[in-house]
XYZ file of C-alpha atoms in Angstrom:
574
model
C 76.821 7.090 -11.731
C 78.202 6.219 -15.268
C 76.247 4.301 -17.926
C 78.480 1.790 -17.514
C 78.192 1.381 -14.029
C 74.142 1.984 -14.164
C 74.219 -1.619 -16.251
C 76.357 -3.218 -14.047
C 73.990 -2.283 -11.010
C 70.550 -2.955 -13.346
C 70.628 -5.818 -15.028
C 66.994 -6.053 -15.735
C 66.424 -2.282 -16.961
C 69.690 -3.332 -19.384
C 67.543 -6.640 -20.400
C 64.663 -4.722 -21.658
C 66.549 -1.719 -23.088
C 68.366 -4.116 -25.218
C 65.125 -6.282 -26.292
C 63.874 -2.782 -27.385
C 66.738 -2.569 -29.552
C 66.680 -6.304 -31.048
C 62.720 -5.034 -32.088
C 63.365 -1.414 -33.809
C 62.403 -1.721 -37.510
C 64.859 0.489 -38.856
C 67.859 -1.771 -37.381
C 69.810 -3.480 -40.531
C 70.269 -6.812 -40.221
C 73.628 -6.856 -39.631
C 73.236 -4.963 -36.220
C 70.119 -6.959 -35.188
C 72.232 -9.903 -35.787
C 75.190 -8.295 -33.418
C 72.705 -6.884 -30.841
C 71.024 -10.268 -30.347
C 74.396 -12.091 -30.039
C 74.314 -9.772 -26.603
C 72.139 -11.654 -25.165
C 74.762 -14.698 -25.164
C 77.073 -12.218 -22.678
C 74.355 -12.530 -20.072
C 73.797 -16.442 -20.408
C 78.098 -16.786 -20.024
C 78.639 -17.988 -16.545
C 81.985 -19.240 -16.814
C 83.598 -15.761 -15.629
C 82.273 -13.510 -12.804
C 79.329 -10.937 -13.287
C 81.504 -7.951 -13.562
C 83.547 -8.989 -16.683
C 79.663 -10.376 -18.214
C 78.706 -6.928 -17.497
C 81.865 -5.370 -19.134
C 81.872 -6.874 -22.394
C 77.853 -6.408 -22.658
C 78.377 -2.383 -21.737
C 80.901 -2.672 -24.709
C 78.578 -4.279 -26.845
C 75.822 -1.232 -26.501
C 78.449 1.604 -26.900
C 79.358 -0.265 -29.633
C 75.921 -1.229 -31.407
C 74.643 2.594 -30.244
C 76.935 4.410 -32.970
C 75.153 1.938 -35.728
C 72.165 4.615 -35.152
C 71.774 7.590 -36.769
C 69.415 8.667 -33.854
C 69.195 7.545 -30.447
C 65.669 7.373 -28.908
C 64.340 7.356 -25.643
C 63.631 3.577 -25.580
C 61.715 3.647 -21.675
C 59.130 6.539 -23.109
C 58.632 4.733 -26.407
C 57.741 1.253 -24.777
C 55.516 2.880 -22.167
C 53.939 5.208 -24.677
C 50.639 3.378 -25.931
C 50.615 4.607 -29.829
C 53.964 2.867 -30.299
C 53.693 -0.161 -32.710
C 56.173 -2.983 -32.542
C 57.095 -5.171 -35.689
C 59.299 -8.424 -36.111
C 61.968 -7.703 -38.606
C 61.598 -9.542 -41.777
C 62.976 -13.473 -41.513
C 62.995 -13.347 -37.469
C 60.884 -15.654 -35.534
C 60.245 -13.957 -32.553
C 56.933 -13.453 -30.845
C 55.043 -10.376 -30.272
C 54.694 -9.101 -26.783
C 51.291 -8.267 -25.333
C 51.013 -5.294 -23.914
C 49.672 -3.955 -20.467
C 47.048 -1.676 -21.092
C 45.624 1.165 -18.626
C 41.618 0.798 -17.807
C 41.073 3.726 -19.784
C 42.200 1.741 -23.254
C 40.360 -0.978 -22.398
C 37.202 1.560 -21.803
C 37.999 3.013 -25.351
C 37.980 -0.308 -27.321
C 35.073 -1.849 -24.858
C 32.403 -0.900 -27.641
C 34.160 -2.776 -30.583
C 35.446 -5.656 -28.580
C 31.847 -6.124 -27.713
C 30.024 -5.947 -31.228
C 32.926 -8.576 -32.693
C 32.299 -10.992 -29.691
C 28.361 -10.643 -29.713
C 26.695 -8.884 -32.164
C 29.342 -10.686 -34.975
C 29.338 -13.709 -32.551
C 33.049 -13.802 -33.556
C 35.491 -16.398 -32.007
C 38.231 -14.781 -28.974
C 41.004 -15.493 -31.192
C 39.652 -13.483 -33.904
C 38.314 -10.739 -32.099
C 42.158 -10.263 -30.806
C 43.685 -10.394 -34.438
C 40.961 -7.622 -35.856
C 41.604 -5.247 -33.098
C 45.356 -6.144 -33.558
C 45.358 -5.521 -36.893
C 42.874 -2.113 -37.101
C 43.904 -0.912 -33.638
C 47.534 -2.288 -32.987
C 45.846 -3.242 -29.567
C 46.991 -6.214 -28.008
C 46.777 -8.053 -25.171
C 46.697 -11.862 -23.823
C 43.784 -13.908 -24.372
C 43.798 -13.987 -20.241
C 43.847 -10.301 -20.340
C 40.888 -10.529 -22.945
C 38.600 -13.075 -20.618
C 39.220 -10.822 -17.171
C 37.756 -8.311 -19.150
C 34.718 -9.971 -20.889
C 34.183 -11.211 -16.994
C 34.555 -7.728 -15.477
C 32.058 -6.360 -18.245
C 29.595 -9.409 -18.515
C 29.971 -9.702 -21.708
C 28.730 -13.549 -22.023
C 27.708 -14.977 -24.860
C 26.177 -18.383 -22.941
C 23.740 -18.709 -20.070
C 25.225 -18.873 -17.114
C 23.444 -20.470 -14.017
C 23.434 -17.368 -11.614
C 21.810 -15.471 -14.497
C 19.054 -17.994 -15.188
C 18.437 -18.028 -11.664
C 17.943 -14.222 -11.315
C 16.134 -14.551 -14.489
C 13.437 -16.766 -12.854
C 13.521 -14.984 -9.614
C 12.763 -11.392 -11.476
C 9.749 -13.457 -13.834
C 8.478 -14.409 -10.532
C 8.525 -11.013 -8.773
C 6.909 -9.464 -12.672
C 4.289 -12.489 -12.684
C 3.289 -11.323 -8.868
C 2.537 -7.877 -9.844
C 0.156 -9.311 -12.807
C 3.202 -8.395 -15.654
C 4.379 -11.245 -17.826
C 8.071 -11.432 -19.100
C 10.444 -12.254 -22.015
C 14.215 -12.216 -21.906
C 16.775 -12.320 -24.520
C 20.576 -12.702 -24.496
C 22.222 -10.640 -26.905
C 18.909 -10.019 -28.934
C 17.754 -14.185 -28.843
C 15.384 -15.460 -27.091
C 15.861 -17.167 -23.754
C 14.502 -21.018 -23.676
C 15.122 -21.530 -19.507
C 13.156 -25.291 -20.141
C 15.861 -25.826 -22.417
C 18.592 -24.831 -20.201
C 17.560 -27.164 -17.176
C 17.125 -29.862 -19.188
C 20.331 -29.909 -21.058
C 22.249 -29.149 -17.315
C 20.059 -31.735 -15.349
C 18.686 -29.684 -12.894
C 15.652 -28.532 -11.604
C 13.816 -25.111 -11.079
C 14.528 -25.003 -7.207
C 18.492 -25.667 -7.777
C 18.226 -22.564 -9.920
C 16.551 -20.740 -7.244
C 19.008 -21.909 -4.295
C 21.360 -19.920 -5.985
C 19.861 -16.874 -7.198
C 20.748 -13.479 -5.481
C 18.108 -10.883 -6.997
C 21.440 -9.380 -8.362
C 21.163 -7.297 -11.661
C 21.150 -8.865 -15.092
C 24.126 -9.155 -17.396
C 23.935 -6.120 -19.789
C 23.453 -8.428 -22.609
C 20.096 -9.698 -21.125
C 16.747 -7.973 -21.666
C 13.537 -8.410 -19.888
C 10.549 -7.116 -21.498
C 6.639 -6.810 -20.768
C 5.266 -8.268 -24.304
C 2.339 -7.319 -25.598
C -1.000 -9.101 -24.657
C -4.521 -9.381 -25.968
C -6.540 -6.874 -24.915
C -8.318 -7.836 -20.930
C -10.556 -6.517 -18.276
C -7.685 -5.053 -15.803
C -7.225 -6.159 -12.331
C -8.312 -4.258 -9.460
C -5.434 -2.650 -7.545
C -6.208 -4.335 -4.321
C -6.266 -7.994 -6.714
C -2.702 -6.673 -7.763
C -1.327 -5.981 -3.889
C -2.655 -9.078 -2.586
C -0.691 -11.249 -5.060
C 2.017 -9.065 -4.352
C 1.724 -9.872 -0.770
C 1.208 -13.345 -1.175
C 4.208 -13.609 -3.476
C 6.725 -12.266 -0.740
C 5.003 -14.598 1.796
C 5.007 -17.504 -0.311
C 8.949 -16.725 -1.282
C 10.129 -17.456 2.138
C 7.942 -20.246 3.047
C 7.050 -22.387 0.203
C 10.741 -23.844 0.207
C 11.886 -26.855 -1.501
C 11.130 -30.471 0.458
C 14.029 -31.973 1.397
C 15.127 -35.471 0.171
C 13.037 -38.202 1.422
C 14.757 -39.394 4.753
C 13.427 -40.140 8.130
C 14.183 -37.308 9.616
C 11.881 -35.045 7.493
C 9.251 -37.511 7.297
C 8.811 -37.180 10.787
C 8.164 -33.479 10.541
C 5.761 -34.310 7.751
C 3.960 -37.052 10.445
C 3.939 -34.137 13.101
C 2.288 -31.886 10.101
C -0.304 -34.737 9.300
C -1.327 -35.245 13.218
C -1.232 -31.404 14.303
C -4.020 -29.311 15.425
C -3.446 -27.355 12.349
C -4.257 -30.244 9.989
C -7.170 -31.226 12.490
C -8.790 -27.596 12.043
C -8.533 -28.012 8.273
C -10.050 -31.614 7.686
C -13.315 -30.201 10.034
C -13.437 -27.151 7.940
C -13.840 -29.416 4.689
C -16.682 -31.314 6.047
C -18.208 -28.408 7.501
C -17.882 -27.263 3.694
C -18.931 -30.280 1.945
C -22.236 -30.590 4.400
C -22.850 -26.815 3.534
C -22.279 -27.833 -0.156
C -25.271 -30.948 0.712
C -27.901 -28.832 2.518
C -27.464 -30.133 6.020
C -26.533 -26.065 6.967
C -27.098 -27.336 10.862
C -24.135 -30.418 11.004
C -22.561 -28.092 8.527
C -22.096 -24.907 11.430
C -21.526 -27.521 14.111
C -18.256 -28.069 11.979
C -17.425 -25.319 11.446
C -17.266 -23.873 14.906
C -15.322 -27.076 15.841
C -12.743 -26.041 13.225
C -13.146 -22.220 13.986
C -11.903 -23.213 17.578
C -8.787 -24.457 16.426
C -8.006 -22.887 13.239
C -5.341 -20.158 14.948
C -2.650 -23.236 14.722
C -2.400 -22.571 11.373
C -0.284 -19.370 12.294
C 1.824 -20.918 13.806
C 5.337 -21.232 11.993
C 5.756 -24.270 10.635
C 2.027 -24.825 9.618
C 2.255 -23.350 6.193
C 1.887 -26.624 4.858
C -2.163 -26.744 6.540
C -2.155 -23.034 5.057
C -1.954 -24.239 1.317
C -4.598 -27.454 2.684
C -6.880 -24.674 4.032
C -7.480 -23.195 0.613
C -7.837 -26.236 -1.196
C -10.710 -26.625 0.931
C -12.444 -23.573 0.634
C -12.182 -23.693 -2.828
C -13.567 -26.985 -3.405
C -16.413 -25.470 -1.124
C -16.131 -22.577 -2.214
C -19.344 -20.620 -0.087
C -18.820 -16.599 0.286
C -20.107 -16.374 3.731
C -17.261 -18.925 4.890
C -14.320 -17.751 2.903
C -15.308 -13.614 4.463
C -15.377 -15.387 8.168
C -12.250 -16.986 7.965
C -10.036 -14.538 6.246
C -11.305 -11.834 9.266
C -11.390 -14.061 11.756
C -7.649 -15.218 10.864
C -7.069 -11.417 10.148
C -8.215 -10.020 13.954
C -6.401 -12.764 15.418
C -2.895 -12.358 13.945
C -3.383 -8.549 14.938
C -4.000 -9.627 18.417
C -1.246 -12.065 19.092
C 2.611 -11.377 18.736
C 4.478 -13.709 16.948
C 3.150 -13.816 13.490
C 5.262 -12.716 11.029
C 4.299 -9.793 9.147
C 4.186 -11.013 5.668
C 1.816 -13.711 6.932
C -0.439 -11.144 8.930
C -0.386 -8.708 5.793
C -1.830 -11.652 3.346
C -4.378 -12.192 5.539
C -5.387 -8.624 5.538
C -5.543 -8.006 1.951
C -7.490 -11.681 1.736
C -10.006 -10.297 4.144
C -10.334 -6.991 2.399
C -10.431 -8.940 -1.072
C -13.434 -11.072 0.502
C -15.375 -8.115 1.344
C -14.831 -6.399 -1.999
C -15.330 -8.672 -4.525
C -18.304 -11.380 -5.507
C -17.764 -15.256 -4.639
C -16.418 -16.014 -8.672
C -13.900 -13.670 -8.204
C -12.735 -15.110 -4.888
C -12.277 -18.203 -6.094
C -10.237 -17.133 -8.996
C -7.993 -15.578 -6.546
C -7.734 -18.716 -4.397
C -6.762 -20.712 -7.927
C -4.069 -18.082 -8.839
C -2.716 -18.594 -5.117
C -3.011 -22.158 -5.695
C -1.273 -22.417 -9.301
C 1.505 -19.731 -8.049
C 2.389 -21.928 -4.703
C 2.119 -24.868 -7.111
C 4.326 -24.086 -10.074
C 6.951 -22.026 -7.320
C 9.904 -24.412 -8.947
C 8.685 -24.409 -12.316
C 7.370 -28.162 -12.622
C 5.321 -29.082 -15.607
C 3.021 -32.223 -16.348
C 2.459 -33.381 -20.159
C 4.965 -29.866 -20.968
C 2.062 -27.917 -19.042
C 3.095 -26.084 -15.267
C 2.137 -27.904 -12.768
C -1.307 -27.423 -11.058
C -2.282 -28.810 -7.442
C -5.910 -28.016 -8.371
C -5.678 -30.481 -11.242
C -5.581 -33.053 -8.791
C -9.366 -33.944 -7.182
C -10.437 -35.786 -5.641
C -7.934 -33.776 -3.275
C -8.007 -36.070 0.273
C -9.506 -39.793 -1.352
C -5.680 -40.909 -0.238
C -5.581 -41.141 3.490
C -3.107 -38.394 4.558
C -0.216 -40.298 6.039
C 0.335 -41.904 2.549
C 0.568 -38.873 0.775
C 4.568 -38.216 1.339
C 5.060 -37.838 -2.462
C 2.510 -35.127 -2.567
C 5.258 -32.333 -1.269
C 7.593 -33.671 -3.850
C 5.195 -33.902 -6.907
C 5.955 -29.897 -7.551
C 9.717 -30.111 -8.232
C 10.394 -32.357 -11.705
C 8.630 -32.690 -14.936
C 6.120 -35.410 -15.810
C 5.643 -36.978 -18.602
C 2.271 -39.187 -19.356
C 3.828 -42.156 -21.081
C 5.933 -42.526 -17.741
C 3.345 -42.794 -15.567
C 3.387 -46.378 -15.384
C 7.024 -46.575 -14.054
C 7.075 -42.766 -12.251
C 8.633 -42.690 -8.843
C 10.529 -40.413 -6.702
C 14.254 -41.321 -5.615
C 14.068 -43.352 -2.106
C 10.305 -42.866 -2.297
C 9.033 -46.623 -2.136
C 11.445 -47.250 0.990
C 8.793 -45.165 2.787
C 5.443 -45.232 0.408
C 4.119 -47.200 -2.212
C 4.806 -45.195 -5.727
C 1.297 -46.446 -6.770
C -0.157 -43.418 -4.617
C 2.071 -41.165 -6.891
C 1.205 -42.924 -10.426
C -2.536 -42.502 -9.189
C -2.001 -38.436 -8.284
C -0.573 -38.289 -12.032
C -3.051 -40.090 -13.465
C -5.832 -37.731 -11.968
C -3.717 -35.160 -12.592
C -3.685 -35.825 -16.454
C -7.451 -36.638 -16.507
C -8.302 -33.110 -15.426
C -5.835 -30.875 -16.919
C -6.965 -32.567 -20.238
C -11.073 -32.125 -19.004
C -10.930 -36.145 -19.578
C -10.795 -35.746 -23.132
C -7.277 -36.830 -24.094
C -7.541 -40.200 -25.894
C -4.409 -41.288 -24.149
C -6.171 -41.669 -21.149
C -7.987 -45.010 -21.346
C -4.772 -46.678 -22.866
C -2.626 -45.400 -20.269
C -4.924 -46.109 -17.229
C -5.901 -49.499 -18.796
C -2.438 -50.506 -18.734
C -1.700 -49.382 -15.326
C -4.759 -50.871 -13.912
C -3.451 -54.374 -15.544
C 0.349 -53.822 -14.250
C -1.659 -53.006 -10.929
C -3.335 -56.524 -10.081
C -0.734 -58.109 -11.461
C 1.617 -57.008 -8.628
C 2.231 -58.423 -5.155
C 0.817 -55.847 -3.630
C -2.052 -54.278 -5.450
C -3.432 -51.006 -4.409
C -6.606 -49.872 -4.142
C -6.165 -46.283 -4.507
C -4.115 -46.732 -7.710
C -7.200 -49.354 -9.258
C -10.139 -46.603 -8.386
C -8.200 -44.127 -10.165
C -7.820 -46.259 -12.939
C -11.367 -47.415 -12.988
C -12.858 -43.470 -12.382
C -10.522 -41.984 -14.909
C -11.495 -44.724 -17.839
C -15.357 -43.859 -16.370
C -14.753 -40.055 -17.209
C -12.758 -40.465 -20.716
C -15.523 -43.117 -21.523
C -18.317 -40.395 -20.684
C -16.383 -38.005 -22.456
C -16.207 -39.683 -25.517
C -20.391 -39.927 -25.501
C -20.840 -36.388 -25.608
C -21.969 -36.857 -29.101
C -23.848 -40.055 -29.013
C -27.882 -41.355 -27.595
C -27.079 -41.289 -23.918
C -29.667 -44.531 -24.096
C -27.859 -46.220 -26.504
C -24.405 -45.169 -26.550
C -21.719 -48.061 -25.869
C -19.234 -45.222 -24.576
C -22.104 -44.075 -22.022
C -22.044 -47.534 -20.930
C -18.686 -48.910 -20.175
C -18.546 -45.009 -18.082
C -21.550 -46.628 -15.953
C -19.875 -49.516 -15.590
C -16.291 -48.349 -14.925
C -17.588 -46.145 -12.559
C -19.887 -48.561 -10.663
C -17.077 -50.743 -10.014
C -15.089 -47.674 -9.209
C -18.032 -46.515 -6.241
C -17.624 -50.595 -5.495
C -14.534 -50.725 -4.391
C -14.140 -47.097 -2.687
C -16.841 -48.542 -0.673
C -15.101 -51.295 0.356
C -11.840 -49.796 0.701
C -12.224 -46.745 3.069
C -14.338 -45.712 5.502
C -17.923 -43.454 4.246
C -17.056 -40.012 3.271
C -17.623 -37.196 1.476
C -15.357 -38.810 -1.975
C -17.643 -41.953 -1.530
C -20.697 -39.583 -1.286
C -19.562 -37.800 -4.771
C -18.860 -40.747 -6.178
C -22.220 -42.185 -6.148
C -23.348 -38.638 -6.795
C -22.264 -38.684 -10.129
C -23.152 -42.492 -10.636
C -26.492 -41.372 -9.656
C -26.499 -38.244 -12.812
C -25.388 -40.744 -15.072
C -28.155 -43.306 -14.897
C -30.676 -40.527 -15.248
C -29.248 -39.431 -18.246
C -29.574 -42.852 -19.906
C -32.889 -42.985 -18.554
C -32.172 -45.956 -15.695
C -34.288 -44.933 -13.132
C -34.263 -48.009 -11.087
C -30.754 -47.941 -10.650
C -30.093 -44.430 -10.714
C -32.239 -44.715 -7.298
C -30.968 -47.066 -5.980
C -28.011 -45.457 -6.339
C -29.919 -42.265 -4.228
C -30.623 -44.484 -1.470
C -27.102 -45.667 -0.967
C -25.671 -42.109 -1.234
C -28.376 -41.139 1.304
C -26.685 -44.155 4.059
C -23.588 -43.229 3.319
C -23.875 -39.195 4.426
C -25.528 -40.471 7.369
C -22.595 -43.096 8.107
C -20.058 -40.344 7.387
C -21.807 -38.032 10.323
C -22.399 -40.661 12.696
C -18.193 -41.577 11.750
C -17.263 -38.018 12.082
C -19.477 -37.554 15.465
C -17.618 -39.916 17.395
């Protein structure tokens, strides 16, 4: 087939052998003028393609003996160390080029230090490799390959997510973490706040997947400690992958999960957990005989809490014991929950291998170190979405008296671990759709307690804030009575606080805590049935009119306290 005949059949391979020729830079131009006027042959469509074809195969042969050489123009545009210019005067735009993987491999380094390191724009990171390397490509090509090679120079949400979810796993195995993205530090706070979203959305979508290269986790250095024993380090381990799949994220209040939560609150499990407590607290009083009596009561039922969906009277369990904490209790339970998961089927075996390495801990190791096991537990299960209070993560064992709220109004409890607090907002905090199903003056009371004892009662913002919130309180339709005894108690323990200093006899600050408090033991009197919060209450009531030397009422005080545990036995007997 003739060259003449090859055109006719090929338009396109024509097309792009004559754009080769418009672009060669020794072309005069005269004959860049002529060849470009071929391109008018193709777009004439008033006579038939054969005579188009004609006069544009006489147009080559002619503009071909303008050339002093000939060259292979389908080698030359394929071959990658051929340049392209724009004659002088012409308008025309350059034409990105395809490259193989391999080019892209060979500039990756470069490409990589200009986008990151030099924190360089796209647009100029294309011109400087244009204009060093003669390598270009579309600004499309450029992003599918800053994608393939995760070259980022933002946070992205799937890598903040597997960010947190390798912290977590590091924090479990007693190793603390810092990250940086492209040698800065990584401020995750900062990221969730300026997105709007919460810990547990970043979790929902995290896939343990690897790290961008540009990301870098590293163990910083730390004050010098006692270390950890290794079975301490396996049974956080343990507890972590446990705690992983079943500490999930409450879903949004709505009837049909507050029903599971009533089921939770009138289960066997629960039951078990409330008799352990006052088994505990009578331990904690002397009375050793109603104490064991129980104890065995909650001993007979306490092999609900393996069941599935009791997790929930899992995490109530240990807030018991360690409010209690007695070493002879906390060894019985953990083997007697131990032998029993053993000897059943059904428990899963991250559950059953916790409760080994808590019964081997128990055995090993003195009651104070126990009990700072059960807090790390506690604080891990309670900051597992990365909640804070007052910019502080969020502790559960900040907030005692645990139970002083009856338990079926304690909905906003599961939802207190999943947003950030602040203490000026606790007069107006709520949960969405909470007070369609609670009153939110349960929640501003949890905070309140909450702040007292994170901040040992000493923050001076705790009078003002609990003043005003006990005012806003009576003012409203319906008062509560929870929310005005935490008021009262918390401006009794700032008060008491701020006497440290001061004559305990004389002190006006010593004072207003008796008083606070006495109206505080007044109403919780009134208000709920005797029990063990009314018994500490006048406990401490009691302490303080020693200290300022008011015997009379510090026992009468006794005497009441005494009633009361016998009311809350009789109560509990029935």
């Amino acid at each position: 087939m003739g060259l003449h005949e090859a055109r006719v059949g090929k338009p396109d391979a024509m097309g792009r052998e004559l754009s080769h020729l418009i672009r060669k830079p020794h072309l005069s131009p005269d004959s860049v003028d002529s060849v470009s006027s071929l391109s008018d042959c193709g777009q004439d469509t008033s006579r038939g393609q054969f005579g188009a074809a004609q006069d544009c195969a006489n147009h080559v042969s002619w503009s071909s003996e303008q050339f002093v050489h000939t060259p292979d123009f389908t080698e030359e545009a394929d071959s990658p160390e051929s340049s392209v210019h724009t004659p002088t005067g012409s308008k025309r735009s350059h034409r990105k080029r395809t490259h193989n993987p391999d080019v892209w491999e060979a500039h990756k380094a470069e490409i990589a230090h200009l986008y990151l390191n030099e924190n360089k724009r796209l647009k100029d990171v294309m011109e400087i490799m244009e204009s060093r390397w003669d390598f270009r490509a579309s600004q499309k090509m450029y992003k599918t390959k800053l994608t393939q090679w995760k070259l980022f120079k933002n946070n992205r949400q799937a890598d903040v997510a597997n960010l947190l979810y390798l912290q977590r796993h590091r924090l479990a195995i007693g190793k603390e973490s810092t990250f940086r993205r492209n040698g800065k530090p990584i401020d995750v706070e900062a990221y969730m706040r300026r997105r709007g979203i919460s810990a547990f959305d970043l979790v929902e979508v995290a896939d343990s997947g690897d790290l961008p290269p540009t990301v870098r986790c590293r163990t910083p250095p730390s004050l010098p400690r006692i270390i950890d024993p290794p079975d301490d380090l396996c049974l956080k381990e343990r507890f972590f992958q446990w705690t992983s799949q079943k500490f999930v994220k409450p879903r949004p209040i709505e009837t049909g999960y507050l029903k599971r939560l009533d089921s939770h609150h009138t289960s066997k499990a629960l039951h078990s957990v409330q008799l352990l407590t006052h088994g505990c607290w009578l331990f904690s009083t002397g009375r050793n005989q109603e104490g064991g009596d129980f104890c065995r009561g909650a001993f007979a039922l306490l092999h609900h809490i393996l069941d599935t969906s009791a997790f929930l009277s899992f995490f109530e369990m240990m807030m018991a014991i360690r409010r209690y904490p007695k070493a002879e209790i906390i060894r019985e339970l953990w083997n007697y929950l131990s032998r029993y998961a053993a000897a059943i089927d059904g428990v899963n075996q991250p559950l059953h291998r916790v409760l080994a390495s808590f019964a081997n801990f128990s055995q090993q190791h003195s009651l104070e170190h126990n009990t700072d096991i059960l807090d790390w537990a506690l604080q891990w299960a309670s900051g597992r979405f990365n909640s804070s209070f007052d910019g502080k993560p969020f502790d559960y064992t900040m907030l005692k008296p645990w139970d002083l709220v009856p338990v079926g109004d304690s909905y906003h409890r599961y939802y207190l671990c999943l947003n950030h607090w602040e203490v000026d907002a606790i007069p107006i905090a709520t949960i969405p759709s909470l007070d369609e199903y609670e009153d939110p003056s349960n929640l501003r009371a949890d905070l309140l307690l909450v702040f007292g004892n994170q901040s040992a009662w000493r923050d001076d913002r705790i009078s003002k804030v609990a003043l005003k919130v006990l005012e806003q309180n009576r003012s409203s339709l319906k008062p509560s009575d929870y929310l005005e005894f935490v008021c009262l108690y918390a401006t009794a323990r700032h008060s008491k606080v701020r006497s440290a200093q001061d004559d305990t006899a004389l002190s006006i600050d010593h004072k207003l805590a008796r008083e606070y408090l006495q109206l505080a033991a007044d109403l919780q009197g009134r208000a709920w049935p005797p029990g063990k919060n009314y018994y500490e209450t006048l406990m401490l009531l009691e302490g303080w009119y020693r200290e300022a030397g008011d015997f009379e009422s510090a026992d009468a005080t006794q005497r009441r306290r005494d009633q009361s545990c016998l009311n809350v036995l009789t109560a509990l007997c029935k």
